[in-house]
Amino acid sequence: MTTLTVAFTLNGKPVSLDVAPADRLLDTLRYQLGLTGTKEGCGEGECGACTVYLDGLPVDSCLVPTFQMTGRRVETIESLDARSLAAFERCGATQCGACTPGVVMTAWWIREHPDLLGSHTVRELMAGNLCRCTGYDGIIDAVTEAVGGEGRENRKR
Amino acid sequence: MNVLLPDTLPQALELLSQNGDAVPMAGGTDLMVHWHVRPEAHQHTFVDLSRLEALKPLSWTADMLVLGGLTTYWDVIRDERTREEFPLLVDAARQVGAIQIQARGTWAGNIVNASPAADGVPVLMAYDAIVVLESRRGREQVPLDRFYSGYKQMRRRPDELIVAIHVPRRRYSYQVFEKVGSRRAQAIAKVGLAVTRSDAGWRVVAASVAPTIRRCPTVERLLETGAAVASPSDLLPAIAQDVAPIDDIRSTAHYRTRVMARLLYHDLRDFWGK
Ligand SMILES: Cc1cc2nc3c(=O)[nH]c(=O)nc-3n(C[C@H](O)[C@H](O)[C@H](O)COP(=O)(O)OP(=O)(O)OC[C@H]3O[C@@H](n4cnc5c(N)ncnc54)[C@H](O)[C@@H]3O)c2cc1C
Ligand code: FES
Ligand code: FES
């Protein structure tokens, strides 16, 4: 199989590497670059465990072919400040942790774009991140707290 | 697997004309599903569209909204003017998967994937959208309501790309989009419905109830002629003319027909018999 050379910006730094045509961004990150914070759950875009930012928007890296990355900007959970997790600990928003990197990526994106909450609820924006443990309320509370709202308010919905 | 990486539209069209069975790749949200466990899906030549910057933007002219061949759901959700003039596009976009899918999935990919359960197609069809196809041989425009001829059969030759989708600007006096799924997010429609009314008349478009998404001319005629409709079951004969639902993993023909009748009856209760 032929390889392709792909150069992009990863977590603020330029990277250039040879990949196989069928490699998914998720595989490249985990197995070639050793960034194992990004998890694989379903491999079909349903669960959001593999969420990364592509040019600033959350995407499922299991559905992104690496060959499309030339010239693009990719950020992974490794780029986030560990403090991004404080609200998650306080609100019981993480249990087994399988979903947590993806959940935190989407949550942090909402935090960085509070204007989105003019048109969307936290729940709608978090709908692409499945969690089998927490029952979601803890997650919604943590995100709401992180964007500066009152966590418990959301429980009414 | 082979990947071709054109930088411009003319290059992409040239590659498609030379590689008869090449598959265009846009956001990959249909093509990449279960990619790692479906090696047979890799046995193609792919033409990557992601570098074709000219196909990305959404734009406005005096008489239409122009979606590019690579415009995503998120592009539409974020466009203030679309929210005002074509709210059903935004309603439907917000119900496609979730943000991670909306950020990548394109309207053109939704049209060519040709799922009978798609959400982008019914709202575009209810706004009389026109598909603009281009190949090295030239351009052609096909109204979306004449684009499909059967299950996954469409008026697109393998060397053609959708380069734009034209949505005529009109004053709408009524519009609604309904999607009935198992849950609110990340669910495929069991029944979908898009209804609009403008000077051009009523448009009633149904999804998940036939091999293709399609208009419902008999139901449209009931609305145009002001036929009396006193209950959802009064609509069943017209619905039977227009659609052909099946039993599948997501629902049954019986459920789909009943739900479609009730949605139409209740949503349009101010118009029946008027
Ligand atoms: C988790 C998940 C949830 C989803 N939920 C929904 C949903 O709720 N509703 C819904 O309608 N869909 C849903 N989808 C399906 C998908 O997101 C949409 O159909 C999307 O619009 C496809 O666009 P894409 O750019 O990703 O297409 P791709 O996967 O890149 O391509 C799809 C098809 O279109 C062709 N193609 C793409 N662009 C062009 C072009 N410009 N010209 C010619 N051919 C082209 C490709 O060759 C391919 O055949 C979901 C998918 C996933 C993974
Ligand atoms: S692993 Fe990518 S969405 Fe589940
Ligand atoms: S904490 Fe276990 S899946 Fe979310």
Short mmCIF file of C-alpha atoms and ligand atoms in Angstrom, two decimals:
data_model
loop_
_atom_site.label_atom_id
_atom_site.label_comp_id
_atom_site.label_asym_id
_atom_site.label_seq_id
_atom_site.Cartn_x
_atom_site.Cartn_y
_atom_site.Cartn_z
CA MET A 1 0.00 0.00 0.00
CA THR A 2 1.24 3.46 -0.83
CA THR A 3 1.61 6.08 1.85
CA LEU A 4 0.71 9.75 1.82
CA THR A 5 2.52 12.58 3.53
CA VAL A 6 0.26 14.78 5.59
CA ALA A 7 1.31 18.01 7.33
CA PHE A 8 -0.95 19.80 9.78
CA THR A 9 -0.99 21.68 13.06
CA LEU A 10 -1.54 19.47 16.08
CA ASN A 11 -2.06 21.05 19.48
CA GLY A 12 -0.37 24.20 18.26
CA LYS A 13 2.70 22.51 16.76
CA PRO A 14 3.39 21.51 13.15
CA VAL A 15 3.53 17.78 12.44
CA SER A 16 4.33 15.97 9.22
CA LEU A 17 3.99 12.23 8.82
CA ASP A 18 3.39 9.39 6.39
CA VAL A 19 0.04 7.67 6.74
CA ALA A 20 -1.81 4.89 4.97
CA PRO A 21 -4.70 6.07 2.78
CA ALA A 22 -7.30 4.31 4.95
CA ASP A 23 -6.05 5.72 8.29
CA ARG A 24 -8.62 7.54 10.36
CA LEU A 25 -7.53 10.61 12.31
CA LEU A 26 -8.33 8.61 15.46
CA ASP A 27 -5.79 5.90 14.47
CA THR A 28 -3.14 8.42 13.52
CA LEU A 29 -3.48 10.20 16.86
CA ARG A 30 -3.52 7.10 19.02
CA TYR A 31 -1.19 4.69 17.26
CA GLN A 32 1.20 6.88 15.32
CA LEU A 33 1.44 9.94 17.53
CA GLY A 34 0.87 8.23 20.89
CA LEU A 35 -1.92 10.63 21.89
CA THR A 36 -4.12 8.04 23.57
CA GLY A 37 -6.34 10.51 25.41
CA THR A 38 -8.75 10.37 22.45
CA LYS A 39 -10.82 7.19 22.87
CA GLU A 40 -12.62 4.90 20.48
CA GLY A 41 -16.11 3.84 21.50
CA CYS A 42 -18.39 2.98 18.61
CA GLY A 43 -16.34 3.79 15.50
CA GLU A 44 -19.48 5.10 13.81
CA GLY A 45 -20.01 8.67 14.95
CA GLU A 46 -22.60 7.90 17.62
CA CYS A 47 -20.76 8.17 20.93
CA GLY A 48 -18.39 11.14 20.75
CA ALA A 49 -15.62 9.41 22.76
CA CYS A 50 -13.24 10.28 19.91
CA THR A 51 -14.12 14.00 19.82
CA VAL A 52 -11.30 16.36 18.77
CA TYR A 53 -11.37 19.90 17.38
CA LEU A 54 -10.89 20.31 13.65
CA ASP A 55 -10.33 23.96 12.75
CA GLY A 56 -11.96 24.81 16.06
CA LEU A 57 -15.10 22.67 15.81
CA PRO A 58 -15.76 19.39 17.64
CA VAL A 59 -15.77 16.41 15.26
CA ASP A 60 -15.69 12.62 15.67
CA SER A 61 -12.14 11.61 14.74
CA CYS A 62 -13.32 8.07 13.91
CA LEU A 63 -15.10 9.53 10.86
CA VAL A 64 -12.25 11.76 9.68
CA PRO A 65 -9.80 10.41 7.09
CA THR A 66 -6.28 11.54 7.97
CA PHE A 67 -5.58 12.34 4.31
CA GLN A 68 -7.90 15.34 4.66
CA MET A 69 -5.72 16.93 7.38
CA THR A 70 -3.15 18.75 5.26
CA GLY A 71 -3.09 22.41 6.26
CA ARG A 72 -5.74 21.90 8.96
CA ARG A 73 -5.66 22.58 12.69
CA VAL A 74 -6.32 19.68 15.07
CA GLU A 75 -6.58 19.85 18.84
CA THR A 76 -6.94 16.91 21.20
CA ILE A 77 -7.74 16.44 24.86
CA GLU A 78 -3.98 16.61 25.55
CA SER A 79 -4.09 20.31 24.68
CA LEU A 80 -6.55 21.19 27.42
CA ASP A 81 -5.66 22.53 30.81
CA ALA A 82 -6.17 19.95 33.57
CA ARG A 83 -8.24 22.56 35.38
CA SER A 84 -10.91 21.96 32.77
CA LEU A 85 -11.81 18.90 34.83
CA ALA A 86 -12.44 20.58 38.17
CA ALA A 87 -16.17 21.12 37.63
CA PHE A 88 -16.48 17.52 36.43
CA GLU A 89 -15.07 16.18 39.68
CA ARG A 90 -17.27 18.43 41.78
CA CYS A 91 -20.48 17.52 39.95
CA GLY A 92 -19.97 13.76 39.66
CA ALA A 93 -19.75 14.13 35.90
CA THR A 94 -17.28 11.29 35.46
CA GLN A 95 -17.41 7.69 36.65
CA CYS A 96 -15.74 4.98 34.55
CA GLY A 97 -14.14 7.71 32.43
CA ALA A 98 -14.51 6.11 29.01
CA CYS A 99 -16.60 8.99 27.70
CA THR A 100 -14.81 11.70 29.66
CA PRO A 101 -12.17 12.93 27.20
CA GLY A 102 -14.81 13.40 24.51
CA VAL A 103 -17.28 14.94 26.94
CA VAL A 104 -14.65 17.37 28.20
CA MET A 105 -13.75 18.38 24.63
CA THR A 106 -17.34 19.30 23.80
CA ALA A 107 -17.84 20.92 27.20
CA TRP A 108 -14.72 23.06 26.84
CA TRP A 109 -15.80 24.15 23.37
CA ILE A 110 -19.13 25.32 24.79
CA ARG A 111 -17.25 27.13 27.55
CA GLU A 112 -15.13 28.92 24.94
CA HIS A 113 -18.23 29.88 22.90
CA PRO A 114 -20.82 31.04 25.44
CA ASP A 115 -22.71 32.85 22.65
CA LEU A 116 -23.93 29.43 21.51
CA LEU A 117 -26.15 29.33 24.56
CA GLY A 118 -28.23 32.12 23.02
CA SER A 119 -29.64 29.60 20.54
CA HIS A 120 -28.82 26.18 22.02
CA THR A 121 -29.20 24.45 25.39
CA VAL A 122 -26.22 22.69 26.96
CA ARG A 123 -28.15 19.45 26.57
CA GLU A 124 -28.53 19.89 22.80
CA LEU A 125 -24.85 20.77 22.37
CA MET A 126 -23.80 17.73 24.44
CA ALA A 127 -26.11 15.31 22.59
CA GLY A 128 -23.26 13.80 20.56
CA ASN A 129 -21.45 12.51 23.65
CA LEU A 130 -22.93 9.35 25.07
CA CYS A 131 -22.25 8.30 28.65
CA ARG A 132 -23.37 4.96 30.07
CA CYS A 133 -22.59 5.82 33.72
CA THR A 134 -23.57 9.24 34.95
CA GLY A 135 -27.12 9.59 33.66
CA TYR A 136 -26.02 12.94 32.18
CA ASP A 137 -27.29 15.24 34.93
CA GLY A 138 -23.80 15.49 36.46
CA ILE A 139 -22.36 16.30 33.03
CA ILE A 140 -24.96 18.96 32.30
CA ASP A 141 -24.38 20.45 35.76
CA ALA A 142 -20.61 20.53 35.25
CA VAL A 143 -20.85 22.19 31.86
CA THR A 144 -23.41 24.69 33.08
CA GLU A 145 -21.17 25.50 36.05
CA ALA A 146 -18.14 25.81 33.78
CA VAL A 147 -19.91 28.37 31.57
CA GLY A 148 -20.80 30.31 34.69
CA GLY A 149 -24.41 29.26 35.25
CA GLU A 150 -26.14 27.52 38.13
CA GLY A 151 -25.61 23.79 37.66
CA ARG A 152 -28.72 22.48 39.33
CA GLU A 153 -31.07 24.67 37.29
CA ASN A 154 -30.79 22.33 34.36
CA ARG A 155 -32.25 19.40 36.25
CA LYS A 156 -35.75 20.54 35.54
CA ARG A 157 -35.48 19.54 31.86
CA MET B 1 -7.42 1.99 -1.61
CA ASN B 2 -6.32 4.97 -3.63
CA VAL B 3 -6.84 8.65 -2.79
CA LEU B 4 -6.69 11.52 -5.23
CA LEU B 5 -6.25 14.97 -3.71
CA PRO B 6 -7.30 17.72 -6.14
CA ASP B 7 -6.77 21.35 -5.09
CA THR B 8 -9.33 22.89 -7.43
CA LEU B 9 -12.73 22.05 -8.89
CA PRO B 10 -11.43 21.68 -12.49
CA GLN B 11 -8.80 19.20 -11.22
CA ALA B 12 -11.45 17.26 -9.31
CA LEU B 13 -13.73 17.09 -12.36
CA GLU B 14 -10.82 15.96 -14.54
CA LEU B 15 -9.97 13.16 -12.06
CA LEU B 16 -13.58 12.03 -11.94
CA SER B 17 -13.78 11.95 -15.73
CA GLN B 18 -10.63 9.78 -15.88
CA ASN B 19 -11.60 7.41 -13.05
CA GLY B 20 -15.03 6.10 -13.90
CA ASP B 21 -15.76 4.47 -10.55
CA ALA B 22 -14.07 6.99 -8.24
CA VAL B 23 -16.04 8.03 -5.15
CA PRO B 24 -16.09 11.68 -4.02
CA MET B 25 -15.40 12.14 -0.29
CA ALA B 26 -16.82 15.21 1.46
CA GLY B 27 -17.42 15.13 5.25
CA GLY B 28 -17.17 11.34 5.38
CA THR B 29 -20.05 11.01 7.85
CA ASP B 30 -21.75 8.45 5.62
CA LEU B 31 -18.72 6.96 3.87
CA MET B 32 -16.60 6.48 7.03
CA VAL B 33 -19.15 4.74 9.26
CA HIS B 34 -17.67 1.45 10.57
CA TRP B 35 -14.70 2.16 8.30
CA HIS B 36 -12.18 0.12 10.34
CA VAL B 37 -14.32 -3.05 10.28
CA ARG B 38 -15.38 -2.76 6.64
CA PRO B 39 -12.17 -3.22 4.63
CA GLU B 40 -14.32 -3.80 1.53
CA ALA B 41 -15.36 -0.13 1.78
CA HIS B 42 -11.72 0.83 1.19
CA GLN B 43 -11.58 -0.88 -2.20
CA HIS B 44 -12.21 2.27 -4.18
CA THR B 45 -10.46 5.24 -5.60
CA PHE B 46 -11.58 8.25 -3.58
CA VAL B 47 -11.50 11.81 -4.84
CA ASP B 48 -11.14 14.05 -1.80
CA LEU B 49 -13.22 17.21 -2.03
CA SER B 50 -11.98 18.79 1.20
CA ARG B 51 -9.49 21.16 -0.46
CA LEU B 52 -12.01 22.68 -2.85
CA GLU B 53 -12.37 25.94 -0.92
CA ALA B 54 -14.63 27.46 -3.58
CA LEU B 55 -17.36 24.92 -2.76
CA LYS B 56 -17.50 25.74 0.96
CA PRO B 57 -19.25 29.07 1.40
CA LEU B 58 -22.96 29.68 1.58
CA SER B 59 -23.99 32.85 -0.26
CA TRP B 60 -27.01 34.97 -1.14
CA THR B 61 -28.14 36.53 -4.40
CA ALA B 62 -31.17 38.74 -4.99
CA ASP B 63 -33.39 35.74 -5.64
CA MET B 64 -31.80 32.72 -4.00
CA LEU B 65 -29.78 31.19 -1.22
CA VAL B 66 -26.84 29.29 -2.68
CA LEU B 67 -25.44 26.40 -0.66
CA GLY B 68 -22.00 25.34 -1.85
CA GLY B 69 -21.18 21.76 -2.76
CA LEU B 70 -19.37 21.49 0.59
CA THR B 71 -21.57 23.67 2.81
CA THR B 72 -22.16 21.90 6.15
CA TYR B 73 -25.11 21.78 8.49
CA TRP B 74 -23.19 23.92 10.97
CA ASP B 75 -22.58 26.60 8.30
CA VAL B 76 -26.36 26.85 7.89
CA ILE B 77 -27.12 26.75 11.63
CA ARG B 78 -24.74 29.68 12.15
CA ASP B 79 -26.16 31.82 9.33
CA GLU B 80 -28.51 34.42 10.79
CA ARG B 81 -30.22 35.11 7.49
CA THR B 82 -30.97 31.46 6.81
CA ARG B 83 -32.54 31.25 10.24
CA GLU B 84 -34.89 34.07 9.25
CA GLU B 85 -35.70 33.16 5.65
CA PHE B 86 -35.41 29.37 5.58
CA PRO B 87 -35.99 28.28 9.17
CA LEU B 88 -36.72 24.68 8.18
CA LEU B 89 -33.13 24.31 6.94
CA VAL B 90 -31.93 25.24 10.41
CA ASP B 91 -34.54 23.06 12.16
CA ALA B 92 -33.50 20.05 10.12
CA ALA B 93 -29.77 20.75 10.43
CA ARG B 94 -30.06 20.88 14.22
CA GLN B 95 -31.64 17.44 14.16
CA VAL B 96 -28.92 15.78 12.09
CA GLY B 97 -26.91 13.64 14.51
CA ALA B 98 -25.28 16.11 16.90
CA ILE B 99 -22.70 18.90 16.68
CA GLN B 100 -19.86 16.53 15.74
CA ILE B 101 -21.86 15.37 12.70
CA GLN B 102 -23.28 18.82 11.91
CA ALA B 103 -19.74 20.24 11.77
CA ARG B 104 -18.69 17.75 9.07
CA GLY B 105 -21.78 16.56 7.24
CA THR B 106 -22.68 18.38 4.02
CA TRP B 107 -26.02 19.05 2.31
CA ALA B 108 -24.69 17.68 -0.98
CA GLY B 109 -23.51 14.49 0.78
CA ASN B 110 -27.00 14.10 2.24
CA ILE B 111 -28.53 14.39 -1.24
CA VAL B 112 -26.14 11.91 -2.89
CA ASN B 113 -26.22 9.43 -0.02
CA ALA B 114 -29.92 9.29 -0.92
CA SER B 115 -31.20 7.78 2.31
CA PRO B 116 -35.01 7.65 2.31
CA ALA B 117 -34.74 8.81 5.95
CA ALA B 118 -32.50 11.86 5.36
CA ASP B 119 -33.31 15.14 7.11
CA GLY B 120 -31.61 17.62 4.79
CA VAL B 121 -33.37 16.46 1.63
CA PRO B 122 -37.03 16.93 2.71
CA VAL B 123 -36.59 20.54 3.81
CA LEU B 124 -34.64 21.41 0.65
CA MET B 125 -37.36 19.75 -1.45
CA ALA B 126 -40.11 21.65 0.36
CA TYR B 127 -38.31 24.88 -0.62
CA ASP B 128 -38.09 23.77 -4.31
CA ALA B 129 -34.30 23.48 -4.20
CA ILE B 130 -32.38 22.91 -7.42
CA VAL B 131 -29.33 20.66 -7.58
CA VAL B 132 -26.48 22.08 -9.65
CA LEU B 133 -24.31 19.32 -11.11
CA GLU B 134 -21.04 19.84 -12.90
CA SER B 135 -18.72 17.58 -14.85
CA ARG B 136 -16.00 18.24 -17.38
CA ARG B 137 -18.74 18.20 -20.00
CA GLY B 138 -20.63 21.09 -18.42
CA ARG B 139 -23.26 22.07 -15.90
CA GLU B 140 -26.84 20.98 -15.48
CA GLN B 141 -29.58 21.91 -13.03
CA VAL B 142 -32.06 19.36 -11.74
CA PRO B 143 -34.96 20.21 -9.44
CA LEU B 144 -34.51 18.12 -6.29
CA ASP B 145 -38.07 16.77 -6.54
CA ARG B 146 -37.07 15.18 -9.86
CA PHE B 147 -33.60 14.05 -8.79
CA TYR B 148 -34.46 10.56 -7.49
CA SER B 149 -35.88 7.75 -9.61
CA GLY B 150 -35.84 4.86 -7.10
CA TYR B 151 -34.07 3.59 -4.01
CA LYS B 152 -30.58 5.16 -4.15
CA GLN B 153 -31.17 5.88 -7.86
CA MET B 154 -30.60 9.43 -8.96
CA ARG B 155 -29.92 11.76 -11.84
CA ARG B 156 -26.22 12.11 -11.20
CA ARG B 157 -23.64 10.58 -13.46
CA PRO B 158 -20.52 9.21 -11.74
CA ASP B 159 -18.34 12.00 -13.16
CA GLU B 160 -20.60 14.75 -11.82
CA LEU B 161 -20.25 16.67 -8.58
CA ILE B 162 -22.92 18.67 -6.85
CA VAL B 163 -21.28 22.08 -6.95
CA ALA B 164 -24.20 24.08 -5.53
CA ILE B 165 -27.76 23.85 -4.30
CA HIS B 166 -30.04 26.75 -5.24
CA VAL B 167 -32.90 27.63 -2.92
CA PRO B 168 -35.29 30.20 -4.43
CA ARG B 169 -36.23 33.07 -2.10
CA ARG B 170 -39.97 33.34 -1.59
CA ARG B 171 -42.37 34.60 1.01
CA TYR B 172 -43.64 31.63 2.99
CA SER B 173 -46.94 31.92 4.81
CA TYR B 174 -46.62 28.49 6.42
CA GLN B 175 -43.71 26.09 7.05
CA VAL B 176 -43.05 23.17 9.36
CA PHE B 177 -40.54 20.34 9.69
CA GLU B 178 -41.35 17.25 11.75
CA LYS B 179 -39.00 14.39 12.57
CA VAL B 180 -40.21 11.42 14.54
CA GLY B 181 -37.35 9.27 15.83
CA SER B 182 -36.58 7.09 18.83
CA ARG B 183 -34.95 9.94 20.70
CA ARG B 184 -34.38 13.58 20.11
CA ALA B 185 -30.71 13.57 19.10
CA GLN B 186 -28.57 11.04 17.17
CA ALA B 187 -31.62 9.23 15.78
CA ILE B 188 -32.71 8.44 12.24
CA ALA B 189 -36.27 9.42 11.30
CA LYS B 190 -39.09 6.83 11.41
CA VAL B 191 -41.22 9.48 9.73
CA GLY B 192 -40.17 12.88 8.44
CA LEU B 193 -42.34 15.64 7.04
CA ALA B 194 -41.64 19.07 5.58
CA VAL B 195 -44.55 21.31 4.58
CA THR B 196 -44.42 24.81 3.09
CA ARG B 197 -46.88 27.23 1.55
CA SER B 198 -45.94 30.15 -0.72
CA ASP B 199 -47.22 31.84 -3.87
CA ALA B 200 -45.98 28.76 -5.68
CA GLY B 201 -48.48 26.65 -3.72
CA TRP B 202 -48.28 23.92 -1.09
CA ARG B 203 -45.36 21.54 -0.88
CA VAL B 204 -45.74 18.41 1.22
CA VAL B 205 -42.60 16.26 1.39
CA ALA B 206 -42.41 12.96 3.24
CA ALA B 207 -39.34 11.02 4.43
CA SER B 208 -38.93 7.41 5.58
CA VAL B 209 -42.21 6.34 4.01
CA ALA B 210 -41.07 5.42 0.48
CA PRO B 211 -37.91 4.23 -1.33
CA THR B 212 -37.00 7.88 -1.85
CA ILE B 213 -37.89 11.12 -0.20
CA ARG B 214 -40.73 12.52 -2.27
CA ARG B 215 -43.45 15.08 -2.62
CA CYS B 216 -47.02 14.02 -1.89
CA PRO B 217 -49.05 15.43 -4.82
CA THR B 218 -52.38 13.98 -3.66
CA VAL B 219 -52.07 15.54 -0.21
CA GLU B 220 -50.91 18.79 -1.81
CA ARG B 221 -54.06 18.76 -3.98
CA LEU B 222 -56.27 18.29 -0.92
CA LEU B 223 -54.73 21.46 0.49
CA GLU B 224 -54.97 23.40 -2.77
CA THR B 225 -58.62 22.51 -3.30
CA GLY B 226 -59.69 23.00 0.30
CA ALA B 227 -61.06 19.46 0.58
CA ALA B 228 -62.78 18.79 3.89
CA VAL B 229 -60.70 16.64 6.23
CA ALA B 230 -62.38 15.87 9.54
CA SER B 231 -59.93 13.41 11.09
CA PRO B 232 -56.50 11.87 10.51
CA SER B 233 -58.09 8.80 8.94
CA ASP B 234 -59.68 10.96 6.24
CA LEU B 235 -56.12 11.48 4.99
CA LEU B 236 -55.27 7.80 4.66
CA PRO B 237 -56.47 7.35 1.04
CA ALA B 238 -54.41 10.33 -0.13
CA ILE B 239 -51.38 9.13 1.82
CA ALA B 240 -51.76 5.66 0.29
CA GLN B 241 -51.60 7.29 -3.17
CA ASP B 242 -48.46 9.22 -2.38
CA VAL B 243 -46.21 6.94 -0.32
CA ALA B 244 -45.36 3.27 0.21
CA PRO B 245 -43.98 2.72 3.71
CA ILE B 246 -42.37 -0.57 4.73
CA ASP B 247 -41.61 -2.50 7.92
CA ASP B 248 -37.94 -2.29 8.83
CA ILE B 249 -35.63 -2.17 11.85
CA ARG B 250 -36.77 1.30 12.82
CA SER B 251 -40.54 1.06 12.52
CA THR B 252 -43.54 -0.52 10.79
CA ALA B 253 -45.57 0.53 7.75
CA HIS B 254 -48.67 0.76 9.93
CA TYR B 255 -47.05 3.06 12.48
CA ARG B 256 -45.51 5.25 9.79
CA THR B 257 -48.79 5.73 7.95
CA ARG B 258 -50.73 6.56 11.13
CA VAL B 259 -48.11 8.98 12.38
CA MET B 260 -47.91 10.72 9.03
CA ALA B 261 -51.71 11.12 8.97
CA ARG B 262 -51.78 12.55 12.48
CA LEU B 263 -48.91 14.94 11.90
CA LEU B 264 -50.53 16.25 8.71
CA TYR B 265 -53.95 16.48 10.30
CA HIS B 266 -52.86 18.29 13.43
CA ASP B 267 -50.16 20.52 11.96
CA LEU B 268 -52.47 21.71 9.18
CA ARG B 269 -55.73 21.84 11.12
CA ASP B 270 -56.12 25.55 10.30
CA PHE B 271 -56.08 24.79 6.57
CA TRP B 272 -58.17 21.68 5.95
CA GLY B 273 -61.41 22.54 4.22
CA LYS B 274 -60.36 26.19 3.74
C1 LIG C 1 -23.81 9.40 14.01
C2 LIG C 1 -24.47 9.84 12.73
C3 LIG C 1 -25.72 10.44 12.78
C4 LIG C 1 -26.35 10.86 11.61
N1 LIG C 1 -27.57 11.42 11.73
C5 LIG C 1 -28.21 11.82 10.61
C6 LIG C 1 -29.51 12.40 10.72
O1 LIG C 1 -30.04 12.57 11.83
N2 LIG C 1 -30.13 12.79 9.57
C7 LIG C 1 -29.52 12.65 8.35
O2 LIG C 1 -30.12 13.03 7.36
N3 LIG C 1 -28.31 12.10 8.22
C8 LIG C 1 -27.64 11.68 9.32
N4 LIG C 1 -26.40 11.11 9.20
C9 LIG C 1 -25.83 10.89 7.85
C10 LIG C 1 -24.85 11.94 7.33
O3 LIG C 1 -24.33 12.74 8.36
C11 LIG C 1 -25.47 12.88 6.27
O4 LIG C 1 -26.05 12.13 5.22
C12 LIG C 1 -24.43 13.87 5.69
O5 LIG C 1 -25.13 14.93 5.13
C13 LIG C 1 -23.48 13.29 4.66
O6 LIG C 1 -22.58 14.31 4.23
P1 LIG C 1 -21.01 14.06 4.15
O7 LIG C 1 -20.40 15.29 3.60
O8 LIG C 1 -20.47 13.58 5.44
O9 LIG C 1 -20.98 12.89 3.07
P2 LIG C 1 -19.89 11.79 2.68
O10 LIG C 1 -19.91 10.66 3.63
O11 LIG C 1 -18.58 12.43 2.39
O12 LIG C 1 -20.53 11.34 1.28
C14 LIG C 1 -21.83 10.80 1.20
C15 LIG C 1 -22.14 10.46 -0.25
O13 LIG C 1 -22.25 11.64 -1.03
C16 LIG C 1 -21.29 11.66 -2.09
N5 LIG C 1 -20.90 13.08 -2.21
C17 LIG C 1 -20.53 13.89 -1.18
N6 LIG C 1 -20.39 15.16 -1.62
C18 LIG C 1 -20.67 15.14 -2.96
C19 LIG C 1 -20.71 16.16 -3.98
N7 LIG C 1 -20.43 17.46 -3.71
N8 LIG C 1 -21.05 15.78 -5.23
C20 LIG C 1 -21.34 14.48 -5.51
N9 LIG C 1 -21.33 13.50 -4.60
C21 LIG C 1 -21.00 13.82 -3.33
C22 LIG C 1 -20.23 10.68 -1.67
O14 LIG C 1 -19.55 10.13 -2.76
C23 LIG C 1 -21.06 9.64 -0.93
O15 LIG C 1 -21.70 8.79 -1.84
C24 LIG C 1 -25.72 10.68 10.36
C25 LIG C 1 -24.45 10.11 10.30
C26 LIG C 1 -23.83 9.69 11.47
C27 LIG C 1 -22.48 9.07 11.39
S1 FES C 2 -15.74 6.32 18.45
FE1 FES C 2 -16.08 8.05 17.23
S2 FES C 2 -18.06 8.61 17.76
FE2 FES C 2 -17.85 6.76 18.82
S1 FES C 3 -18.41 7.95 32.87
FE1 FES C 3 -18.61 5.94 32.11
S2 FES C 3 -19.37 6.28 30.11
FE2 FES C 3 -19.44 8.23 30.97
#
